[in-house]
């Protein structure tokens, strides 16, 4: 996984936080892909499968947000401020 700085100079916690944020971006991107495919698919059965998968990606994204909240106090505070 490429980093902006030398990996050996980074704290292990920083690396895990970055793994979580990159994973969150990938989950959000997957939601967008599924949504576009749902809107373009012609078969209703396929649309249902894709919608199910899209919603699972939303669950994955929520799990990562919760992990970030638990492991980054500033993130947690900002979510509380905007709840
Ligand atoms: Fe996922």
XYZ file of C-alpha atoms and ligand atoms in Angstrom:
84
model
C 0.000 0.000 0.000
C 1.675 3.263 -1.068
C 2.090 6.025 1.516
C 3.075 9.666 1.145
C 5.899 9.237 3.655
C 8.237 6.313 4.338
C 6.195 3.522 5.907
C 8.950 2.724 8.427
C 8.616 6.264 9.841
C 4.865 5.966 10.407
C 3.200 4.900 13.631
C 1.346 1.548 13.414
C -1.837 3.309 14.586
C -1.503 5.793 11.722
C -1.225 2.894 9.314
C -4.380 1.269 10.655
C -6.270 4.571 10.488
C -5.193 4.943 6.887
C -6.221 1.367 6.118
C -9.658 2.163 7.502
C -10.031 5.434 5.583
C -8.905 3.843 2.322
C -11.333 0.980 2.886
C -14.128 3.466 3.562
C -13.407 5.238 0.273
C -13.533 1.879 -1.526
C -16.872 1.007 0.078
C -18.343 4.389 -0.933
C -17.053 3.921 -4.466
C -18.632 0.446 -4.593
C -21.987 1.943 -3.537
C -21.783 4.361 -6.471
C -20.905 1.556 -8.895
C -23.827 -0.563 -7.714
C -26.265 2.342 -7.900
C -25.316 3.081 -11.500
C -25.612 -0.595 -12.433
C -29.022 -0.878 -10.773
C -30.293 2.050 -12.796
C -28.963 0.583 -16.045
C -29.763 -3.121 -15.598
C -32.789 -4.331 -17.557
C -33.515 -7.507 -15.609
C -35.552 -6.993 -12.415
C -33.958 -9.990 -10.706
C -30.499 -8.617 -11.353
C -31.584 -5.191 -10.081
C -32.663 -6.786 -6.798
C -29.348 -8.606 -6.363
C -27.393 -5.448 -7.108
C -29.532 -3.434 -4.666
C -28.908 -6.041 -1.973
C -25.175 -5.871 -2.627
C -25.241 -2.042 -2.617
C -26.905 -2.060 0.781
C -24.326 -4.491 2.137
C -21.633 -2.033 1.030
C -23.475 0.642 3.027
C -23.243 -1.604 6.066
C -19.517 -2.066 5.454
C -19.097 1.715 5.197
C -21.012 2.236 8.453
C -18.813 -0.342 10.206
C -15.691 1.510 9.097
C -17.087 4.885 10.204
C -17.807 3.398 13.620
C -14.278 2.008 13.810
C -12.860 5.415 12.890
C -14.991 7.042 15.590
C -13.699 4.622 18.192
C -10.090 5.032 17.166
C -9.880 8.758 16.324
C -11.168 11.019 19.134
C -11.369 14.092 16.886
C -13.417 12.202 14.330
C -15.728 11.050 17.110
C -16.150 14.589 18.426
C -16.924 15.945 14.946
C -19.609 13.301 14.418
C -21.158 14.221 17.761
C -21.158 17.915 16.791
C -23.005 17.174 13.546
C -25.407 14.514 14.818
Fe -17.768 -4.008 1.039
